[in-house]
mmCIF file of N, CA and C in Angstrom:
data_model
loop_
_atom_site.group_PDB
_atom_site.id
_atom_site.type_symbol
_atom_site.label_atom_id
_atom_site.label_comp_id
_atom_site.label_asym_id
_atom_site.label_seq_id
_atom_site.Cartn_x
_atom_site.Cartn_y
_atom_site.Cartn_z
ATOM 1 N N MET A 69 78.422 66.935 143.759
ATOM 2 C CA MET A 69 77.359 66.103 144.315
ATOM 3 C C MET A 69 77.449 66.061 145.840
ATOM 4 N N HIS A 70 78.680 66.105 146.353
ATOM 5 C CA HIS A 70 78.871 66.076 147.805
ATOM 6 C C HIS A 70 78.189 67.276 148.467
ATOM 7 N N ALA A 71 78.296 68.446 147.836
ATOM 8 C CA ALA A 71 77.680 69.654 148.397
ATOM 9 C C ALA A 71 76.166 69.507 148.462
ATOM 10 N N LEU A 72 75.574 68.940 147.429
ATOM 11 C CA LEU A 72 74.119 68.747 147.436
ATOM 12 C C LEU A 72 73.707 67.724 148.486
ATOM 13 N N ARG A 73 74.498 66.675 148.642
ATOM 14 C CA ARG A 73 74.174 65.661 149.658
ATOM 15 C C ARG A 73 74.227 66.284 151.061
ATOM 16 N N LYS A 74 75.241 67.114 151.299
ATOM 17 C CA LYS A 74 75.349 67.796 152.583
ATOM 18 C C LYS A 74 74.177 68.745 152.799
ATOM 19 N N ALA A 75 73.834 69.473 151.755
ATOM 20 C CA ALA A 75 72.721 70.417 151.855
ATOM 21 C C ALA A 75 71.422 69.683 152.139
ATOM 22 N N PHE A 76 71.200 68.593 151.441
ATOM 23 C CA PHE A 76 69.970 67.828 151.649
ATOM 24 C C PHE A 76 69.886 67.346 153.088
ATOM 25 N N ALA A 77 70.984 66.834 153.589
ATOM 26 C CA ALA A 77 71.002 66.349 154.973
ATOM 27 C C ALA A 77 70.716 67.487 155.946
ATOM 28 N N THR A 78 71.182 68.677 155.632
ATOM 29 C CA THR A 78 70.945 69.835 156.483
ATOM 30 C C THR A 78 69.473 70.227 156.491
ATOM 31 N N PHE A 79 68.834 70.220 155.330
ATOM 32 C CA PHE A 79 67.429 70.614 155.239
ATOM 33 C C PHE A 79 66.482 69.513 155.689
ATOM 34 N N ASP A 80 66.942 68.280 155.674
ATOM 35 C CA ASP A 80 66.122 67.152 156.143
ATOM 36 C C ASP A 80 66.236 67.090 157.662
ATOM 37 N N LYS A 81 65.586 68.053 158.319
ATOM 38 C CA LYS A 81 65.709 68.190 159.774
ATOM 39 C C LYS A 81 65.237 66.955 160.522
ATOM 40 N N THR A 82 64.225 66.289 160.011
ATOM 41 C CA THR A 82 63.663 65.129 160.702
ATOM 42 C C THR A 82 64.443 63.857 160.413
ATOM 43 N N LYS A 83 65.383 63.927 159.495
ATOM 44 C CA LYS A 83 66.222 62.784 159.099
ATOM 45 C C LYS A 83 65.371 61.600 158.624
ATOM 46 N N LYS A 84 64.287 61.925 157.911
ATOM 47 C CA LYS A 84 63.411 60.887 157.365
ATOM 48 C C LYS A 84 63.755 60.545 155.918
ATOM 49 N N GLY A 85 64.709 61.253 155.345
ATOM 50 C CA GLY A 85 65.115 60.957 153.976
ATOM 51 C C GLY A 85 64.397 61.786 152.929
ATOM 52 N N TYR A 86 63.698 62.841 153.365
ATOM 53 C CA TYR A 86 63.032 63.712 152.406
ATOM 54 C C TYR A 86 62.825 65.102 152.996
ATOM 55 N N VAL A 87 62.602 66.060 152.093
ATOM 56 C CA VAL A 87 62.153 67.395 152.481
ATOM 57 C C VAL A 87 60.793 67.590 151.836
ATOM 58 N N GLU A 88 60.012 68.486 152.387
ATOM 59 C CA GLU A 88 58.678 68.745 151.854
ATOM 60 C C GLU A 88 58.783 69.622 150.607
ATOM 61 N N ALA A 89 58.007 69.284 149.578
ATOM 62 C CA ALA A 89 58.003 70.069 148.346
ATOM 63 C C ALA A 89 57.638 71.520 148.624
ATOM 64 N N LYS A 90 56.732 71.729 149.569
ATOM 65 C CA LYS A 90 56.290 73.094 149.886
ATOM 66 C C LYS A 90 57.420 73.951 150.444
ATOM 67 N N ASP A 91 58.478 73.344 150.944
ATOM 68 C CA ASP A 91 59.607 74.086 151.508
ATOM 69 C C ASP A 91 60.642 74.489 150.461
ATOM 70 N N LEU A 92 60.554 73.932 149.265
ATOM 71 C CA LEU A 92 61.581 74.195 148.254
ATOM 72 C C LEU A 92 61.626 75.658 147.831
ATOM 73 N N GLU A 93 60.480 76.321 147.749
ATOM 74 C CA GLU A 93 60.470 77.736 147.373
ATOM 75 C C GLU A 93 61.291 78.550 148.371
ATOM 76 N N GLY A 94 61.069 78.321 149.654
ATOM 77 C CA GLY A 94 61.817 79.036 150.681
ATOM 78 C C GLY A 94 63.292 78.710 150.655
ATOM 79 N N ILE A 95 63.614 77.450 150.438
ATOM 80 C CA ILE A 95 65.019 77.035 150.385
ATOM 81 C C ILE A 95 65.724 77.742 149.233
ATOM 82 N N LEU A 96 65.114 77.711 148.047
ATOM 83 C CA LEU A 96 65.726 78.356 146.883
ATOM 84 C C LEU A 96 65.795 79.872 147.064
ATOM 85 N N ASN A 97 64.751 80.464 147.645
ATOM 86 C CA ASN A 97 64.779 81.911 147.915
ATOM 87 C C ASN A 97 65.923 82.263 148.843
ATOM 88 N N ASN A 98 66.084 81.507 149.912
ATOM 89 C CA ASN A 98 67.147 81.777 150.878
ATOM 90 C C ASN A 98 68.532 81.622 150.271
ATOM 91 N N MET A 99 68.636 80.785 149.259
ATOM 92 C CA MET A 99 69.913 80.590 148.585
ATOM 93 C C MET A 99 70.212 81.737 147.630
ATOM 94 N N GLY A 100 69.202 82.588 147.394
ATOM 95 C CA GLY A 100 69.391 83.680 146.449
ATOM 96 C C GLY A 100 69.341 83.206 145.013
ATOM 97 N N THR A 101 68.754 82.045 144.809
ATOM 98 C CA THR A 101 68.657 81.462 143.478
ATOM 99 C C THR A 101 67.516 82.113 142.718
ATOM 100 N N ALA A 102 67.794 82.547 141.503
ATOM 101 C CA ALA A 102 66.755 83.141 140.665
ATOM 102 C C ALA A 102 65.923 82.021 140.046
ATOM 103 N N PHE A 103 64.617 82.113 140.224
ATOM 104 C CA PHE A 103 63.731 81.126 139.619
ATOM 105 C C PHE A 103 62.351 81.725 139.469
ATOM 106 N N ASP A 104 61.612 81.172 138.554
ATOM 107 C CA ASP A 104 60.225 81.550 138.344
ATOM 108 C C ASP A 104 59.375 80.549 139.119
ATOM 109 N N LEU A 105 58.445 81.037 139.934
ATOM 110 C CA LEU A 105 57.632 80.159 140.770
ATOM 111 C C LEU A 105 56.873 79.132 139.934
ATOM 112 N N GLU A 106 56.385 79.548 138.791
ATOM 113 C CA GLU A 106 55.672 78.614 137.909
ATOM 114 C C GLU A 106 56.613 77.512 137.428
ATOM 115 N N ASP A 107 57.848 77.885 137.073
ATOM 116 C CA ASP A 107 58.834 76.882 136.652
ATOM 117 C C ASP A 107 59.144 75.914 137.788
ATOM 118 N N LEU A 108 59.278 76.442 138.998
ATOM 119 C CA LEU A 108 59.547 75.583 140.149
ATOM 120 C C LEU A 108 58.405 74.596 140.354
ATOM 121 N N ASN A 109 57.178 75.095 140.335
ATOM 122 C CA ASN A 109 56.024 74.213 140.534
ATOM 123 C C ASN A 109 55.919 73.157 139.441
ATOM 124 N N GLU A 110 56.202 73.535 138.207
ATOM 125 C CA GLU A 110 56.184 72.566 137.105
ATOM 126 C C GLU A 110 57.284 71.523 137.284
ATOM 127 N N THR A 111 58.454 71.963 137.707
ATOM 128 C CA THR A 111 59.564 71.031 137.933
ATOM 129 C C THR A 111 59.218 70.058 139.049
ATOM 130 N N ILE A 112 58.627 70.566 140.123
ATOM 131 C CA ILE A 112 58.222 69.691 141.228
ATOM 132 C C ILE A 112 57.199 68.670 140.742
ATOM 133 N N LYS A 113 56.203 69.117 139.976
ATOM 134 C CA LYS A 113 55.183 68.190 139.454
ATOM 135 C C LYS A 113 55.819 67.117 138.579
ATOM 136 N N ARG A 114 56.773 67.533 137.752
ATOM 137 C CA ARG A 114 57.423 66.593 136.841
ATOM 138 C C ARG A 114 58.283 65.580 137.605
ATOM 139 N N VAL A 115 58.947 66.029 138.649
ATOM 140 C CA VAL A 115 59.879 65.174 139.384
ATOM 141 C C VAL A 115 59.173 64.335 140.446
ATOM 142 N N ASP A 116 58.183 64.908 141.112
ATOM 143 C CA ASP A 116 57.464 64.212 142.190
ATOM 144 C C ASP A 116 56.349 63.366 141.575
ATOM 145 N N ILE A 117 56.753 62.297 140.891
ATOM 146 C CA ILE A 117 55.786 61.511 140.115
ATOM 147 C C ILE A 117 54.753 60.789 140.973
ATOM 148 N N ASP A 118 55.061 60.523 142.223
ATOM 149 C CA ASP A 118 54.067 59.872 143.081
ATOM 150 C C ASP A 118 53.191 60.893 143.810
ATOM 151 N N HIS A 119 53.465 62.191 143.591
ATOM 152 C CA HIS A 119 52.647 63.295 144.110
ATOM 153 C C HIS A 119 52.422 63.231 145.616
ATOM 154 N N ASP A 120 53.439 62.784 146.352
ATOM 155 C CA ASP A 120 53.292 62.719 147.809
ATOM 156 C C ASP A 120 53.872 63.947 148.505
ATOM 157 N N GLY A 121 54.500 64.844 147.734
ATOM 158 C CA GLY A 121 55.063 66.059 148.310
ATOM 159 C C GLY A 121 56.359 65.835 149.063
ATOM 160 N N LYS A 122 56.864 64.614 149.022
ATOM 161 C CA LYS A 122 58.115 64.282 149.708
ATOM 162 C C LYS A 122 59.233 64.228 148.673
ATOM 163 N N ILE A 123 60.214 65.086 148.860
ATOM 164 C CA ILE A 123 61.312 65.185 147.906
ATOM 165 C C ILE A 123 62.536 64.501 148.503
ATOM 166 N N ASN A 124 62.838 63.300 147.994
ATOM 167 C CA ASN A 124 64.018 62.584 148.476
ATOM 168 C C ASN A 124 65.267 63.182 147.825
ATOM 169 N N PHE A 125 66.424 62.631 148.158
ATOM 170 C CA PHE A 125 67.667 63.215 147.663
ATOM 171 C C PHE A 125 67.734 63.226 146.143
ATOM 172 N N ASP A 126 67.362 62.143 145.490
ATOM 173 C CA ASP A 126 67.425 62.089 144.024
ATOM 174 C C ASP A 126 66.548 63.168 143.394
ATOM 175 N N LYS A 127 65.344 63.335 143.926
ATOM 176 C CA LYS A 127 64.437 64.370 143.419
ATOM 177 C C LYS A 127 65.010 65.760 143.698
ATOM 178 N N PHE A 128 65.595 65.925 144.877
ATOM 179 C CA PHE A 128 66.190 67.207 145.261
ATOM 180 C C PHE A 128 67.292 67.606 144.285
ATOM 181 N N VAL A 129 68.139 66.662 143.921
ATOM 182 C CA VAL A 129 69.233 66.939 142.985
ATOM 183 C C VAL A 129 68.674 67.399 141.647
ATOM 184 N N ILE A 130 67.660 66.712 141.155
ATOM 185 C CA ILE A 130 67.068 67.071 139.863
ATOM 186 C C ILE A 130 66.475 68.474 139.925
ATOM 187 N N ILE A 131 65.717 68.749 140.977
ATOM 188 C CA ILE A 131 65.078 70.062 141.100
ATOM 189 C C ILE A 131 66.124 71.157 141.279
ATOM 190 N N ALA A 132 67.052 70.956 142.198
ATOM 191 C CA ALA A 132 68.070 71.977 142.470
ATOM 192 C C ALA A 132 68.925 72.250 141.240
ATOM 193 N N SER A 133 69.251 71.210 140.486
ATOM 194 C CA SER A 133 70.110 71.397 139.317
ATOM 195 C C SER A 133 69.435 72.243 138.246
ATOM 196 N N ASN A 134 68.108 72.304 138.263
ATOM 197 C CA ASN A 134 67.389 73.147 137.311
ATOM 198 C C ASN A 134 67.520 74.628 137.640
ATOM 199 N N PHE A 135 67.864 74.948 138.876
ATOM 200 C CA PHE A 135 67.870 76.340 139.303
ATOM 201 C C PHE A 135 69.221 76.845 139.792
ATOM 202 N N LEU A 136 70.144 75.951 140.091
ATOM 203 C CA LEU A 136 71.474 76.374 140.538
ATOM 204 C C LEU A 136 72.326 76.744 139.339
ATOM 205 N N GLN A 137 73.133 77.770 139.507
ATOM 206 C CA GLN A 137 74.073 78.137 138.467
ATOM 207 C C GLN A 137 75.230 77.156 138.499
ATOM 208 N N GLU A 138 75.963 77.135 137.419
ATOM 209 C CA GLU A 138 77.149 76.285 137.352
ATOM 210 C C GLU A 138 78.256 76.932 138.188
ATOM 211 N N ASP A 139 78.319 76.583 139.448
ATOM 212 C CA ASP A 139 79.339 77.107 140.348
ATOM 213 C C ASP A 139 80.203 75.959 140.831
ATOM 214 N N ASP A 140 81.325 76.309 141.410
ATOM 215 C CA ASP A 140 82.155 75.260 141.977
ATOM 216 C C ASP A 140 81.508 74.747 143.266
ATOM 217 N N GLU A 141 81.972 73.620 143.723
ATOM 218 C CA GLU A 141 81.370 72.950 144.879
ATOM 219 C C GLU A 141 81.434 73.817 146.133
ATOM 220 N N GLU A 142 82.526 74.535 146.321
ATOM 221 C CA GLU A 142 82.658 75.380 147.512
ATOM 222 C C GLU A 142 81.611 76.496 147.509
ATOM 223 N N THR A 143 81.372 77.098 146.356
ATOM 224 C CA THR A 143 80.371 78.159 146.254
ATOM 225 C C THR A 143 78.990 77.617 146.558
ATOM 226 N N ILE A 144 78.665 76.465 145.998
ATOM 227 C CA ILE A 144 77.361 75.848 146.250
ATOM 228 C C ILE A 144 77.219 75.514 147.728
ATOM 229 N N THR A 145 78.263 74.950 148.318
ATOM 230 C CA THR A 145 78.219 74.606 149.740
ATOM 231 C C THR A 145 77.956 75.845 150.585
ATOM 232 N N ASN A 146 78.652 76.931 150.295
ATOM 233 C CA ASN A 146 78.463 78.163 151.057
ATOM 234 C C ASN A 146 77.061 78.726 150.880
ATOM 235 N N GLU A 147 76.530 78.682 149.659
ATOM 236 C CA GLU A 147 75.174 79.171 149.418
ATOM 237 C C GLU A 147 74.153 78.334 150.178
ATOM 238 N N LEU A 148 74.348 77.030 150.185
ATOM 239 C CA LEU A 148 73.407 76.157 150.871
ATOM 240 C C LEU A 148 73.492 76.331 152.383
ATOM 241 N N LYS A 149 74.690 76.536 152.909
ATOM 242 C CA LYS A 149 74.830 76.788 154.349
ATOM 243 C C LYS A 149 74.104 78.074 154.740
ATOM 244 N N GLU A 150 74.276 79.111 153.944
ATOM 245 C CA GLU A 150 73.609 80.380 154.223
ATOM 246 C C GLU A 150 72.092 80.218 154.117
ATOM 247 N N ALA A 151 71.647 79.470 153.131
ATOM 248 C CA ALA A 151 70.207 79.232 152.987
ATOM 249 C C ALA A 151 69.662 78.526 154.214
ATOM 250 N N PHE A 152 70.379 77.537 154.694
ATOM 251 C CA PHE A 152 69.897 76.819 155.873
ATOM 252 C C PHE A 152 69.912 77.728 157.096
ATOM 253 N N ARG A 153 70.929 78.562 157.229
ATOM 254 C CA ARG A 153 71.004 79.474 158.364
ATOM 255 C C ARG A 153 69.768 80.370 158.398
ATOM 256 N N LEU A 154 69.377 80.891 157.253
ATOM 257 C CA LEU A 154 68.198 81.749 157.189
ATOM 258 C C LEU A 154 66.917 80.950 157.373
ATOM 259 N N TYR A 155 66.887 79.757 156.811
ATOM 260 C CA TYR A 155 65.696 78.907 156.838
ATOM 261 C C TYR A 155 65.410 78.390 158.241
ATOM 262 N N ASP A 156 66.446 78.148 159.038
ATOM 263 C CA ASP A 156 66.288 77.474 160.326
ATOM 264 C C ASP A 156 66.428 78.420 161.519
ATOM 265 N N LYS A 157 66.055 79.677 161.364
ATOM 266 C CA LYS A 157 66.168 80.604 162.488
ATOM 267 C C LYS A 157 65.381 80.106 163.689
ATOM 268 N N GLU A 158 64.188 79.597 163.479
ATOM 269 C CA GLU A 158 63.363 79.126 164.591
ATOM 270 C C GLU A 158 63.996 77.907 165.248
ATOM 271 N N GLY A 159 64.538 76.999 164.463
ATOM 272 C CA GLY A 159 65.194 75.828 165.030
ATOM 273 C C GLY A 159 66.392 76.213 165.871
ATOM 274 N N MET A 160 67.144 77.195 165.412
ATOM 275 C CA MET A 160 68.296 77.661 166.170
ATOM 276 C C MET A 160 67.828 78.267 167.489
ATOM 277 N N LYS A 161 66.724 78.979 167.440
ATOM 278 C CA LYS A 161 66.181 79.575 168.660
ATOM 279 C C LYS A 161 65.845 78.482 169.660
ATOM 280 N N ARG A 162 65.226 77.411 169.186
ATOM 281 C CA ARG A 162 64.896 76.295 170.073
ATOM 282 C C ARG A 162 66.159 75.694 170.664
ATOM 283 N N ASP A 163 67.208 75.550 169.853
ATOM 284 C CA ASP A 163 68.466 74.994 170.349
ATOM 285 C C ASP A 163 69.053 75.881 171.444
ATOM 286 N N LYS A 164 69.033 77.189 171.246
ATOM 287 C CA LYS A 164 69.574 78.116 172.245
ATOM 288 C C LYS A 164 68.771 78.042 173.532
ATOM 289 N N GLU A 165 67.443 77.944 173.409
ATOM 290 C CA GLU A 165 66.608 77.832 174.604
ATOM 291 C C GLU A 165 66.934 76.551 175.358
ATOM 292 N N GLY A 166 67.180 75.471 174.639
ATOM 293 C CA GLY A 166 67.542 74.202 175.269
ATOM 294 C C GLY A 166 68.862 74.298 176.007
ATOM 295 N N VAL A 167 69.827 74.979 175.419
ATOM 296 C CA VAL A 167 71.127 75.172 176.069
ATOM 297 C C VAL A 167 70.940 75.968 177.352
ATOM 298 N N GLU A 168 70.138 77.028 177.288
ATOM 299 C CA GLU A 168 69.900 77.842 178.487
ATOM 300 C C GLU A 168 69.219 77.022 179.580
ATOM 301 N N ARG A 169 68.257 76.182 179.225
ATOM 302 C CA ARG A 169 67.582 75.337 180.214
ATOM 303 C C ARG A 169 68.578 74.385 180.863
ATOM 304 N N ARG A 170 69.472 73.799 180.052
ATOM 305 C CA ARG A 170 70.462 72.874 180.602
ATOM 306 C C ARG A 170 71.435 73.600 181.525
ATOM 307 N N LYS A 171 71.836 74.824 181.154
ATOM 308 C CA LYS A 171 72.730 75.608 182.019
ATOM 309 C C LYS A 171 72.046 75.908 183.350
ATOM 310 N N THR A 172 70.792 76.335 183.287
ATOM 311 C CA THR A 172 70.043 76.663 184.501
ATOM 312 C C THR A 172 69.898 75.439 185.390
ATOM 313 N N ALA A 173 69.604 74.301 184.785
ATOM 314 C CA ALA A 173 69.459 73.063 185.553
ATOM 315 C C ALA A 173 70.781 72.675 186.204
ATOM 316 N N ALA A 174 71.882 72.845 185.485
ATOM 317 C CA ALA A 174 73.199 72.495 186.024
ATOM 318 C C ALA A 174 73.557 73.395 187.198
ATOM 319 N N VAL A 175 73.256 74.677 187.083
ATOM 320 C CA VAL A 175 73.537 75.610 188.177
ATOM 321 C C VAL A 175 72.691 75.246 189.388
ATOM 322 N N GLY A 176 71.445 74.883 189.164
ATOM 323 C CA GLY A 176 70.553 74.489 190.252
ATOM 324 C C GLY A 176 71.055 73.256 190.982
ATOM 325 N N ARG A 177 71.652 72.317 190.265
ATOM 326 C CA ARG A 177 72.182 71.094 190.892
ATOM 327 C C ARG A 177 73.420 71.394 191.719
ATOM 328 N N GLN A 178 74.185 72.407 191.300
ATOM 329 C CA GLN A 178 75.412 72.752 192.025
ATOM 330 C C GLN A 178 75.111 73.466 193.338
ATOM 331 N N GLY A 179 74.014 74.232 193.374
ATOM 332 C CA GLY A 179 73.706 75.055 194.542
ATOM 333 C C GLY A 179 73.033 74.281 195.583
#
C-alpha cells in the first residue's frame, strides 16, 4: 500500500488529492501494465461513482489493483517511478529551464 500511496503522490502533480481519470491510460501504459482499454474505461466508470473524473487515492488503489500484477512492493515502486519519469518529461523540462534561469540570474548578480 505504501508504494501505491507514493505513486499517487507522484502523479498528483497539483497536490489537490486526485489525478484525472483521463490520465490513467497513460499512467498504466507507461508502467508497462497490460490492460484492455474497454476494461479500464469500465473500471473507471464503476469506481468513479460521482462521475467527476477526479480519481482520489482510494479510487486509484481500486483501479490500479485491477491491472497490476501481484508483485512485491519494491517492484511496484520501481514500475511506478519509471512510469512517472516517462509521464512527466515535460514537467522535468520545465524544472530544468527553471534551474537554468536561476543560474543565469545568480551569475548576473555576481557580475
